[in-house]
Coordinates of C-alpha atoms in Angstrom, one line a residue:
Chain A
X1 CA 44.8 28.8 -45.6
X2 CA 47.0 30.5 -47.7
X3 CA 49.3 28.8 -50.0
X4 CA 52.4 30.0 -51.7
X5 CA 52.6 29.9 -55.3
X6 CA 54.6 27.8 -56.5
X7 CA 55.9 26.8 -60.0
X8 CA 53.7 23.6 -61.3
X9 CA 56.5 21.1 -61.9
X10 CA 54.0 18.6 -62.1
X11 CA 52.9 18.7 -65.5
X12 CA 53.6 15.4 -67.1
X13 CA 54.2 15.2 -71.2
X14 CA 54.6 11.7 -71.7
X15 CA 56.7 10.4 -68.4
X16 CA 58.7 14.0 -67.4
X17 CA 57.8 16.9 -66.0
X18 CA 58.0 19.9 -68.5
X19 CA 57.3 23.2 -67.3
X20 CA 56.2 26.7 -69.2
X21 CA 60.3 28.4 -69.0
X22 CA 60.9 25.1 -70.4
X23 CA 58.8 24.3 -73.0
X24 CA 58.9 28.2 -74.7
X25 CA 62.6 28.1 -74.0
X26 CA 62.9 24.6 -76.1
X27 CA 60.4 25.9 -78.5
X28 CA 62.4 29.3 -79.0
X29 CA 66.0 27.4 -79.4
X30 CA 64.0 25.1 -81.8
X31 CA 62.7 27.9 -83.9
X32 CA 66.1 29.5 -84.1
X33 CA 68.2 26.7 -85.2
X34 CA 65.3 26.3 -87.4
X35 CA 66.1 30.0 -89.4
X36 CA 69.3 29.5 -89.2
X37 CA 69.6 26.0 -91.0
X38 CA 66.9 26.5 -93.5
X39 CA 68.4 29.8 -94.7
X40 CA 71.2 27.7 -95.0
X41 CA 69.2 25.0 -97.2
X42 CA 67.6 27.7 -99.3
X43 CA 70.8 29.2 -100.0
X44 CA 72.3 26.0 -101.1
X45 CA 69.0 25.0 -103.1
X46 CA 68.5 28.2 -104.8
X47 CA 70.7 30.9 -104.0
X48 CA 69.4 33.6 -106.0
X49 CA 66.0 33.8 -105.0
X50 CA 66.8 33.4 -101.4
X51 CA 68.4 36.7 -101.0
X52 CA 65.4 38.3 -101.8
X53 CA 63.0 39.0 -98.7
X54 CA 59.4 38.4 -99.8
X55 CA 56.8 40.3 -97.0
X56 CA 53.8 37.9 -95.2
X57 CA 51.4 39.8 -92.9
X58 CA 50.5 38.6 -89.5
X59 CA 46.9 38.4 -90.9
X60 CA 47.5 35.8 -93.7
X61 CA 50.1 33.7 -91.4
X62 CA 47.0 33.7 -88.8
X63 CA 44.1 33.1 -91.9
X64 CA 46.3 30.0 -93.2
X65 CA 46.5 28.8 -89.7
X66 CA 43.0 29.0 -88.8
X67 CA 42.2 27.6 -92.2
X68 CA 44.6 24.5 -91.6
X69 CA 43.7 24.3 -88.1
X70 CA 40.2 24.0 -89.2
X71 CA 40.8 21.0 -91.6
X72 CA 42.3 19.5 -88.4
X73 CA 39.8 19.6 -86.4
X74 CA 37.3 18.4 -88.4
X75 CA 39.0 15.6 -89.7
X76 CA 39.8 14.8 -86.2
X77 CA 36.0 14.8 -84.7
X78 CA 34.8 12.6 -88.0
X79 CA 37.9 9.9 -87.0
X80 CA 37.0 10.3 -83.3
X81 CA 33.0 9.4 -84.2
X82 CA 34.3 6.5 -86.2
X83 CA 36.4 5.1 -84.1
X84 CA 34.6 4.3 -81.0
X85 CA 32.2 2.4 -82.7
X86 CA 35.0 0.4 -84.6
X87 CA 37.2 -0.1 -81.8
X88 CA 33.9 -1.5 -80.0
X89 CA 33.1 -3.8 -82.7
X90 CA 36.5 -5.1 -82.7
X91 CA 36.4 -6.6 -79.5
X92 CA 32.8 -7.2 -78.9
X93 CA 33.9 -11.1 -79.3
X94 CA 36.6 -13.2 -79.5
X95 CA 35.7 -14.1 -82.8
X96 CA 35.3 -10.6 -84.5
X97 CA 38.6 -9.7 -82.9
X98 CA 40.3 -12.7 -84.3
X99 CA 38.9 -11.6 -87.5
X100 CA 38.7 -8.0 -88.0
X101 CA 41.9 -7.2 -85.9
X102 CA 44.0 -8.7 -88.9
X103 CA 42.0 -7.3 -91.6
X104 CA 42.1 -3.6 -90.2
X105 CA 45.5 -4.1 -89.7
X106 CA 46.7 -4.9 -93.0
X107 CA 44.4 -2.0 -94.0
X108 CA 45.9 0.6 -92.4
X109 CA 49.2 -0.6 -93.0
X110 CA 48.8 0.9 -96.8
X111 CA 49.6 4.0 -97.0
X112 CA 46.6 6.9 -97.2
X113 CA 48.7 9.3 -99.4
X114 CA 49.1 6.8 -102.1
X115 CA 45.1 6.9 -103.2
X116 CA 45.5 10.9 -102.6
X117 CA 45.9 11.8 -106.4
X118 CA 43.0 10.1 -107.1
X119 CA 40.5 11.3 -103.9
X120 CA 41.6 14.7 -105.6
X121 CA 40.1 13.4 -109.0
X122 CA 36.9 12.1 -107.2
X123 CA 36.5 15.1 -104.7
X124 CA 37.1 17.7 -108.1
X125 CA 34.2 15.9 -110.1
X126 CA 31.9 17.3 -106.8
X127 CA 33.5 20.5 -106.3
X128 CA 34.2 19.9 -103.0
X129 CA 37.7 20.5 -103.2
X130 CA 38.1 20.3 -99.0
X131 CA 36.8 17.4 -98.9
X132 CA 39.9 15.7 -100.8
X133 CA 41.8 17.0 -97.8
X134 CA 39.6 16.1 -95.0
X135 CA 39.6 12.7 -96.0
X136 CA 42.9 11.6 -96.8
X137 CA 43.1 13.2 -93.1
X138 CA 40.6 11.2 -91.5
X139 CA 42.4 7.8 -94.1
X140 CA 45.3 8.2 -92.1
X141 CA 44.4 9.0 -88.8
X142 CA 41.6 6.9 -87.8
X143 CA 43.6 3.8 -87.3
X144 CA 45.7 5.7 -84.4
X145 CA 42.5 6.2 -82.8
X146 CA 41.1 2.8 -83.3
X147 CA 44.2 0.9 -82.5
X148 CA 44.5 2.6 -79.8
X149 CA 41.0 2.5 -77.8
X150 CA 41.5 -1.6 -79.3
X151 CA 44.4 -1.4 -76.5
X152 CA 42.7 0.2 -73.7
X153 CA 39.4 -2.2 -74.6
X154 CA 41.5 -4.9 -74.1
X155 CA 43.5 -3.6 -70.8
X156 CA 40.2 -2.9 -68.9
X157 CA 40.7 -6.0 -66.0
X158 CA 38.2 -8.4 -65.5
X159 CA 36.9 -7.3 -62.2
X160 CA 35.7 -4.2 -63.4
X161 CA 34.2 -5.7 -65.9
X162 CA 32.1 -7.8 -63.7
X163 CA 31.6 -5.3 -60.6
X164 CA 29.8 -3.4 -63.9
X165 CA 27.4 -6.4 -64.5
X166 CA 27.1 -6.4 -60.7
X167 CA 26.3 -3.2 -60.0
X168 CA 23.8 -2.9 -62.7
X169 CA 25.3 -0.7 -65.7
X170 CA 24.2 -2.5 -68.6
X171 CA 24.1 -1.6 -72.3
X172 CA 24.6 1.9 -73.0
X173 CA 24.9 3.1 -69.2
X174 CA 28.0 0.4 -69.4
X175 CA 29.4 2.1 -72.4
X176 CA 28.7 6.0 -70.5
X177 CA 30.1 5.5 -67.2
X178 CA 32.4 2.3 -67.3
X179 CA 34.0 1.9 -70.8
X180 CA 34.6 4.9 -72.2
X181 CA 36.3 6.5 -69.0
X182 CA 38.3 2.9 -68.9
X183 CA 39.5 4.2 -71.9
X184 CA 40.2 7.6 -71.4
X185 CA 43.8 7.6 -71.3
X186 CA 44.3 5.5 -74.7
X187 CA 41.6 7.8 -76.2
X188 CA 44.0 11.2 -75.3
X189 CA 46.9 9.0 -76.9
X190 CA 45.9 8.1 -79.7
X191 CA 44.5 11.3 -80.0
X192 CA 47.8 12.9 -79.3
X193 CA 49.5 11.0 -82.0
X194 CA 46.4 11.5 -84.4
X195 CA 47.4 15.1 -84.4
X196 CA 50.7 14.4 -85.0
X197 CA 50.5 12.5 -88.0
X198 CA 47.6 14.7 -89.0
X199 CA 50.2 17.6 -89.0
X200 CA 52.6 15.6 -91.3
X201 CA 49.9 14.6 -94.2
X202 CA 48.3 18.5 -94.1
X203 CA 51.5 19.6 -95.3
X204 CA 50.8 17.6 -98.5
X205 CA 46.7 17.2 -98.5
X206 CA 46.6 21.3 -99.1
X207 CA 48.8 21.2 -102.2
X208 CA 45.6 20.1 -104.5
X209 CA 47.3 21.8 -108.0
X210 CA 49.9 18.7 -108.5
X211 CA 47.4 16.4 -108.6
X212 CA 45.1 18.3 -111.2
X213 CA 46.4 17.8 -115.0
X214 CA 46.8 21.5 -115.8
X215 CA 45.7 23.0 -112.1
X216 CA 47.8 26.0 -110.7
X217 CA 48.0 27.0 -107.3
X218 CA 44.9 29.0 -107.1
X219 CA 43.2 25.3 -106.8
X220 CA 45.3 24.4 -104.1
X221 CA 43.3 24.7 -100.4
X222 CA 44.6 28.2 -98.3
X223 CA 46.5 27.6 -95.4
X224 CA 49.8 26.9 -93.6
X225 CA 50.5 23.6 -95.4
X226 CA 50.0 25.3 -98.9
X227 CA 52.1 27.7 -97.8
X228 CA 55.3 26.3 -96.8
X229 CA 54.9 24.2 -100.4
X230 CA 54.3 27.3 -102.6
X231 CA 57.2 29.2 -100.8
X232 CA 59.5 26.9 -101.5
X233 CA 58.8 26.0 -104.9
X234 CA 58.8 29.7 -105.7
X235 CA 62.0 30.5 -103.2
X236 CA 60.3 32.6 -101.2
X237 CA 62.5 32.0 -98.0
X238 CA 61.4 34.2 -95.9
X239 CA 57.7 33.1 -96.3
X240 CA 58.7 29.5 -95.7
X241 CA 60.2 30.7 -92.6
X242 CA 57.6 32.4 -91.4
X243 CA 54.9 29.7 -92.1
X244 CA 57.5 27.1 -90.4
X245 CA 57.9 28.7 -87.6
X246 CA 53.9 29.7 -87.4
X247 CA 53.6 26.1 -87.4
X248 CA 56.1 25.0 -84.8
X249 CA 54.5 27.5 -82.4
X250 CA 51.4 26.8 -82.8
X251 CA 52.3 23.0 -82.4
X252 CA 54.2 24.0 -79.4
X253 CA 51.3 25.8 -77.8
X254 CA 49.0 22.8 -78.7
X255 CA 51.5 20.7 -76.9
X256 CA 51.4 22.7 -73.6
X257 CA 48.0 23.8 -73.5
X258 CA 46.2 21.2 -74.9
X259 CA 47.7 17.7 -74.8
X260 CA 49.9 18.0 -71.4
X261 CA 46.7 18.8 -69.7
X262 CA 44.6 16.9 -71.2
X263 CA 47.1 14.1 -70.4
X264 CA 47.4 15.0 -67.0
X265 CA 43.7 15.1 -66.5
X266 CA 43.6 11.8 -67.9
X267 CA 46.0 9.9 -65.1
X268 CA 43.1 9.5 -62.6
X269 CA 41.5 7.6 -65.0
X270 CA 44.3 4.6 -65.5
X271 CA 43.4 1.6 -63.7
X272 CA 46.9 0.7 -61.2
Chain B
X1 CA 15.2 -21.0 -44.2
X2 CA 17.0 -21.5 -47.5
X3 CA 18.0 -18.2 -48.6
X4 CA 20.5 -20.0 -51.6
X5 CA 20.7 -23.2 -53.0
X6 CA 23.0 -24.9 -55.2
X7 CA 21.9 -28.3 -56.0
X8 CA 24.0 -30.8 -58.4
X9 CA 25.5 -27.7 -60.0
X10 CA 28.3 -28.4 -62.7
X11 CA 30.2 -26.3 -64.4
X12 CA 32.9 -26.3 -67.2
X13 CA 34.3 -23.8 -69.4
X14 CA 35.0 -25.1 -73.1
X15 CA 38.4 -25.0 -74.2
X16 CA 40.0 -24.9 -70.6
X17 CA 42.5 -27.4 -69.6
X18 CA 40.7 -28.5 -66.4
X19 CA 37.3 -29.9 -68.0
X20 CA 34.8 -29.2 -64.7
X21 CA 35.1 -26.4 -62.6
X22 CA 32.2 -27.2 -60.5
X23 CA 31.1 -31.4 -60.4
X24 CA 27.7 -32.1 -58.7
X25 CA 28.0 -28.9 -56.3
X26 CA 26.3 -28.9 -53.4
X27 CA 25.5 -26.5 -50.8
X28 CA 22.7 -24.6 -49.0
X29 CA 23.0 -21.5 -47.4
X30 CA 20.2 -20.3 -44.8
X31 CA 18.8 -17.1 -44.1
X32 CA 21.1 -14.5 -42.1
X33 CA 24.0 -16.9 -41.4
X34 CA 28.0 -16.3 -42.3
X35 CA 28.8 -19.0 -44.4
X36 CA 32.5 -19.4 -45.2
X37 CA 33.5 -21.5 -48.2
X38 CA 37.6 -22.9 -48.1
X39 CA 39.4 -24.9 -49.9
X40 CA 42.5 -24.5 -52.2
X41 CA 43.5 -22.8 -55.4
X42 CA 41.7 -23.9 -58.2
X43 CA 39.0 -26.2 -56.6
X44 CA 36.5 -23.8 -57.7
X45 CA 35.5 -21.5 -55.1
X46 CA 35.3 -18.1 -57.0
X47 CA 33.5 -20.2 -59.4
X48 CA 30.6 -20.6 -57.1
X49 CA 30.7 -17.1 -56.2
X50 CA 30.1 -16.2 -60.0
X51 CA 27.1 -18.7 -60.4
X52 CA 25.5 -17.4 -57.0
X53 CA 25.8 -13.9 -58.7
X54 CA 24.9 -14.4 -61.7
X55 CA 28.2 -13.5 -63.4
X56 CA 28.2 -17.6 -64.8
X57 CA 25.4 -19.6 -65.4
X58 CA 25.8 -23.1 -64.4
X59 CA 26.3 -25.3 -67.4
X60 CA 23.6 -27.9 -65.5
X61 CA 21.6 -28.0 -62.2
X62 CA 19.5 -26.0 -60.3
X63 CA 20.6 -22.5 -58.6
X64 CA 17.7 -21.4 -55.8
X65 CA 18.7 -17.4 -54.8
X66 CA 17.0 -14.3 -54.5
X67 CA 17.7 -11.5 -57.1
X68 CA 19.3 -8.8 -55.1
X69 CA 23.0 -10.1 -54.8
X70 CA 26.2 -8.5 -54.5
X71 CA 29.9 -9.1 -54.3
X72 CA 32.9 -7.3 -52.9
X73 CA 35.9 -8.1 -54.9
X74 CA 39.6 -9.4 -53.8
X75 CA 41.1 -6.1 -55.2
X76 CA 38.4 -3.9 -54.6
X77 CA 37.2 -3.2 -58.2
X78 CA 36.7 0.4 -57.7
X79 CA 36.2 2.5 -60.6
X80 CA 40.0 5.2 -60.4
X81 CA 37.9 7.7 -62.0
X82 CA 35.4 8.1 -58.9
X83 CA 35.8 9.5 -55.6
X84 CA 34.9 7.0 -52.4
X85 CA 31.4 8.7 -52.3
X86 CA 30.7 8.2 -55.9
X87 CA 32.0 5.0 -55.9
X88 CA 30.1 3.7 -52.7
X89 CA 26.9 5.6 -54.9
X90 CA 27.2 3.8 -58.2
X91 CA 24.9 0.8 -57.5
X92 CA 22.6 3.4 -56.8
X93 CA 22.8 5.6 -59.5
X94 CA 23.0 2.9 -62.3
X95 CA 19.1 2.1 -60.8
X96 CA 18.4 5.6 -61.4
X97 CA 17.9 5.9 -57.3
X98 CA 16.9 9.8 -56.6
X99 CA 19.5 11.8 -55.7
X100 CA 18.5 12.7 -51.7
X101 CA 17.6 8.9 -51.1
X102 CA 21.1 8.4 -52.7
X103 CA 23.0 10.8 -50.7
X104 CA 21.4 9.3 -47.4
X105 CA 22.2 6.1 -48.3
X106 CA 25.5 6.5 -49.6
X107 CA 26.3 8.5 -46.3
X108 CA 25.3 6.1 -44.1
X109 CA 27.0 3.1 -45.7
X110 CA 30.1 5.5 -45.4
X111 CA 29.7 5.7 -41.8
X112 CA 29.5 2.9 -41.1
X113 CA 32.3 1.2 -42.9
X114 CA 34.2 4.0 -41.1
X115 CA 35.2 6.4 -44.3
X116 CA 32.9 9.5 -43.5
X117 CA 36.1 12.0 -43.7
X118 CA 37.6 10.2 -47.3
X119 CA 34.1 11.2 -49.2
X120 CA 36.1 13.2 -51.8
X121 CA 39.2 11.2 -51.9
X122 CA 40.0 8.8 -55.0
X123 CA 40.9 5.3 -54.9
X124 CA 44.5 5.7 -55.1
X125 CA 44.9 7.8 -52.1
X126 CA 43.9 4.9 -50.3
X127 CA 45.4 2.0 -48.0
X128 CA 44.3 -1.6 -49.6
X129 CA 42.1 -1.9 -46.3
X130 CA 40.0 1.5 -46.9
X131 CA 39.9 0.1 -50.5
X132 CA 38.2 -3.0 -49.4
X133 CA 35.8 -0.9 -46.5
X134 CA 34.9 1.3 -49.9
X135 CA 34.0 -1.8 -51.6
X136 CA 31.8 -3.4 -48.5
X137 CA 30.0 -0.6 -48.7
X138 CA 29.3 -0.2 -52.4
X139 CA 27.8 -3.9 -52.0
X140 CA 25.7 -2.9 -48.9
X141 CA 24.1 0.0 -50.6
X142 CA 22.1 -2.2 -53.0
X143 CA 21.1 -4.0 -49.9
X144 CA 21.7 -7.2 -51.2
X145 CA 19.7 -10.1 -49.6
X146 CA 22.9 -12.0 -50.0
X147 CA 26.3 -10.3 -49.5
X148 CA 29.3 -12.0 -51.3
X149 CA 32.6 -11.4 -50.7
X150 CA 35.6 -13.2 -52.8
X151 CA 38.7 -13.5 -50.7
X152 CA 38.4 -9.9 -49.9
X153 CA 41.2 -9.7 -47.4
X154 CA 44.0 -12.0 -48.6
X155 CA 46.0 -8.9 -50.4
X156 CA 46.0 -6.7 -46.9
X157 CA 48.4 -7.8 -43.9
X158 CA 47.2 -9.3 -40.9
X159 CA 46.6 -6.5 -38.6
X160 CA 44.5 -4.9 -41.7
X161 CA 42.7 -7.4 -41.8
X162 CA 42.2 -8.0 -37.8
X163 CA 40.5 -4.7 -38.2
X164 CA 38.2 -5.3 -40.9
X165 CA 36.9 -9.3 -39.6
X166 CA 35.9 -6.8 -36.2
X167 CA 34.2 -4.3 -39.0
X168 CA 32.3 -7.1 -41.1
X169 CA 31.2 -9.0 -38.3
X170 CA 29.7 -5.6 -36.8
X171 CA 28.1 -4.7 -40.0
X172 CA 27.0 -8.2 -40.0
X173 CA 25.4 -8.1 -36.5
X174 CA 23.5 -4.5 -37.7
X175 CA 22.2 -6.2 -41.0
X176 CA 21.2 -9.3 -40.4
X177 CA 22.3 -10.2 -44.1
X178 CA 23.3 -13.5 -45.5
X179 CA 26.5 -13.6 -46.2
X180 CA 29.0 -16.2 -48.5
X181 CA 32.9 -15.6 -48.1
X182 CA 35.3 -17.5 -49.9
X183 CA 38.8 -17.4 -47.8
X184 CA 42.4 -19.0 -48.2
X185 CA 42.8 -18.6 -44.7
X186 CA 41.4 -21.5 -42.1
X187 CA 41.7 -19.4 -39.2
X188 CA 39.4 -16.5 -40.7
X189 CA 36.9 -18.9 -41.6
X190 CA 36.7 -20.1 -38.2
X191 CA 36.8 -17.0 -36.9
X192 CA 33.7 -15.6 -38.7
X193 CA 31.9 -18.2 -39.7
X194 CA 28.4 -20.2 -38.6
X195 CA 29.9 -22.8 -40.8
X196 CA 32.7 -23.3 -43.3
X197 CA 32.3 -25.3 -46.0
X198 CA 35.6 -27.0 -47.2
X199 CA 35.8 -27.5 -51.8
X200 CA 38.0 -29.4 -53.3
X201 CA 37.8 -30.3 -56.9
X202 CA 35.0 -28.9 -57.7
X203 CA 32.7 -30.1 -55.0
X204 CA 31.6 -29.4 -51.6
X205 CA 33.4 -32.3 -49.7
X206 CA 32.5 -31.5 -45.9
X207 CA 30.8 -28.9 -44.1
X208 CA 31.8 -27.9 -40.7
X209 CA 30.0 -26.2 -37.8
X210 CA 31.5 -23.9 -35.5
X211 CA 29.8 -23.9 -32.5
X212 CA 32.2 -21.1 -30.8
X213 CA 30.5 -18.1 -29.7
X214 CA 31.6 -14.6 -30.4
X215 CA 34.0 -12.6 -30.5
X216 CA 35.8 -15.8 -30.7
X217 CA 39.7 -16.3 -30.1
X218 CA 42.1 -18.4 -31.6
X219 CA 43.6 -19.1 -28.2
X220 CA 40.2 -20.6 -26.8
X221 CA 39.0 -23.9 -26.2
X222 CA 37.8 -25.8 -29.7
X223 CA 39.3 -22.9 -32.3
X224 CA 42.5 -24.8 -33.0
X225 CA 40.6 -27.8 -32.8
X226 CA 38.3 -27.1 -35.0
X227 CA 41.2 -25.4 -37.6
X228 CA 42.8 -28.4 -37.4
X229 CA 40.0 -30.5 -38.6
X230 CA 39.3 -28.6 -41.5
X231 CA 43.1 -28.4 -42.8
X232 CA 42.7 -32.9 -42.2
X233 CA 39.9 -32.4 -44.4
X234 CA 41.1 -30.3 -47.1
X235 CA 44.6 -32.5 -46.9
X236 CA 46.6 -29.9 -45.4
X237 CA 47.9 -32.0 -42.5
X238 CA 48.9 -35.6 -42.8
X239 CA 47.5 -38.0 -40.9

């Protein structure tokens, strides 16, 4: 039976329905008011270098992308494999919730970026300059992961619970079939907000050289969040811009392609 | 024959405001009968229901049952994420049951619950009655020597419900099973039931027979009779 197409209306990014003309149409108005206002900024901050249009090819805007992306990612899967055993841990028993609940909370109530200068240090002494990065990343964002899957733990109701022992899915076969997909939908938050904040610390994570006594830029990590940091500080306006808006696309596209479905996918899984 | 046996059976859970949920519980349950338990909120009902299956164990006394027991829930319990036909299948597949004795059970448990044509539909497209059938069959494939069902109709209206008392008591007549129903309701009790057993407190206080043969109807001679017993004994109607 043949249907007509029709335009999806039903994607859902948190509770309202946001379609493709929409999203690039917000994403483009976004981006412009975006040039407009920090050309504005620049020319206020430091109007003599901001006249001056500095050149940034397509293939180091999509390096420093991949590169940042890439720190992402990974920081993301490492939080995501801690997590789920934390989260389970947490609730296992009444008791370990009444204790460790508190404690993680307090924990990740203090800010990640305050111990960054000094993962720098520790990560130099190794060489392993990306790892300083990587781990303030997975510092901050662990705990939206945690706290999160610690709410969906908690919402699973008490029938399911039992129809599991019931029916026989025990142990880890519990964990496979009932838990995790009982927790889905917190998962793909928390997830979701992960990336966010992940977005917000990279700017700073990349910019290795201010926390090295006597470092330059060449020991700072390549990608976009370097990059919007060095073009500033050198006025370089037009490279600013174009790692900004780099960013807010890509975000954008993340946003629509990524998280709305995943999102979407994710409301068969929530219990009525 | 005794298929379950509760004998003396208490139960408390610490820190709870009511100390015993079950006091010197009593109550025998024989092979291939309906067995209908009443009595009002809080006496302990769903309690028994969780010792019978395991769920609890009784904090003293003896529980007599076979292993194989299973339970249809008051709100279903279906898992969102499944369709009807994986849903009715998970028993199944958590014993690691091969996949064509699965299918043929699973499709025949389907049938006969009347949800062949909702195989691929999930839980939320459903009525709260198709919800329940989905859950009397998920307990039927495990082919339970006992089949327990907790208030499973009291959330669906009354014609729903007309419906499914017809269905179980078929099912019931194909399967010969054992079967323990808590209810709210007198009149389903009576309605289904060899014999209703009527809690309060924590303990079985009287056991009624109902000697009415089926399909019974609330209109015939002995079914108000007999309702109205029960509601004297549970303290529903003043004498």
């Amino acid at each position: 039976m043949a249907t007509a197409r029709r335009y999806h209306h039903h994607h859902y990014h948190f509770s309202y329905p946001l379609s493709f003309r929409h999203h690039f149409g917000s994403l483009a108005v976004v981006s412009a008011i975006l040039i407009l206002v920090m050309l504005q900024v620049f020319h206020l901050a430091e109007p003599a270098a901001s006249s001056s249009i500095h050149n940034i090819s397509i293939t180091t805007l999509v390096a420093a992308s991949l590169a940042t992306l890439y720190r992402l990612s990974i920081a993301y899967v490492i939080s995501l494999v801690i997590s789920v055993p934390l989260a389970l841990l947490i609730t296992s028993t009444p008791k370990t919730e009444k204790y460790l609940l508190p404690l993680f909370d307090i924990i990740q109530s203090v800010p990640a970026l305050a111990f960054f200068p000094l993962l720098v240090l520790l990560f130099i002494r190794f060489n392993f300059f990306e790892g300083a990065a990587i781990f303030i990343l997975v510092l901050d964002i662990v705990w939206n992961l945690v706290f999160s899957m610690v709410g969906g733990l908690k919402s699973i109701p008490n029938d399911i619970k039992a129809a599991s022992v019931i029916f026989g899915a025990k142990g880890f076969k519990k964990l496979w079939f009932v838990t995790l997909p009982s927790i889905l939908p917190y998962i793909i938050t928390g997830s979701f907000l992960a990336w966010g904040q992940g977005w917000n610390i990279i700017v700073v994570a990349e910019v290795l050289h201010n926390y090295i006594p006597g470092g330059n830029t060449s020991s700072d990590l390549f990608g976009l969040g370097s990059l919007l940091v060095n073009s500033t500080a050198s006025g370089q306006s037009s490279v600013f811009l174009a790692g900004l808006i780099t960013m807010v696309i890509i975000i954008g596209f993340l946003n629509f392609f990524v998280w709305q479905k995943l999102i979407h996918l994710t409301e068969r899984y929530k219990f009525d | 024959m005794i298929n379950v046996g509760l004998y003396h059976v208490y139960k408390n859970y610490p820190g709870a405001s009511k100390k015993w949920a079950l006091k010197d519980f009593n109550l025998e349950v024989f092979q291939g009968e309906f067995f209908c338990l009443v009595g009002p909120s809080g006496c302990g009902k769903s309690t028994v229901l969780k010792i019978i299956s395991d769920l609890e164990k009784p904090t003293s006394g003896v529980v007599n049952k076979p292993e194989n027991i299973s339970l249809v829930f008051q709100l279903g319990a279906l898992l969102p994420w499944l369709s009807v036909e994986e849903n009715i299948g998970f028993g199944l597949k958590m014993r690691n049951t091969p996949k064509k004795q699965m299918e043929q059970s699973v499709q025949g448990y389907m049938e006969m619950v009347g949800l062949s044509d909702f195989a691929k539909k999930y839980p939320r497209e459903l009525s709260g009655g198709q919800r329940q059938r989905v859950g009397i069959a998920r307990a039927l494939t495990m082919e339970p020597d006992v089949l327990l069902l907790d208030e499973p109709f009291s959330a669906l209206d009354p014609l729903t419900t007309e419906g499914l008392h017809e269905d179980l008591l078929s099912i019931w007549k194909q399967t010969s099973k054992t079967i323990i129903m808590v209810s709210h309701f007198i009149e389903e009790a009576v309605r289904l039931a060899d014999r209703v057993g009527v809690m309060s407190d924590g303990s079985m206080k009287e056991i009624f027979d109902v000697r009415l043969s089926r399909p019974r109807n609330i209109h015939e001679d002995g079914f108000l009779g007999l309702t109205e017993r029960i509601s004297k004994s549970l303290g529903l109607v003043n004498e």
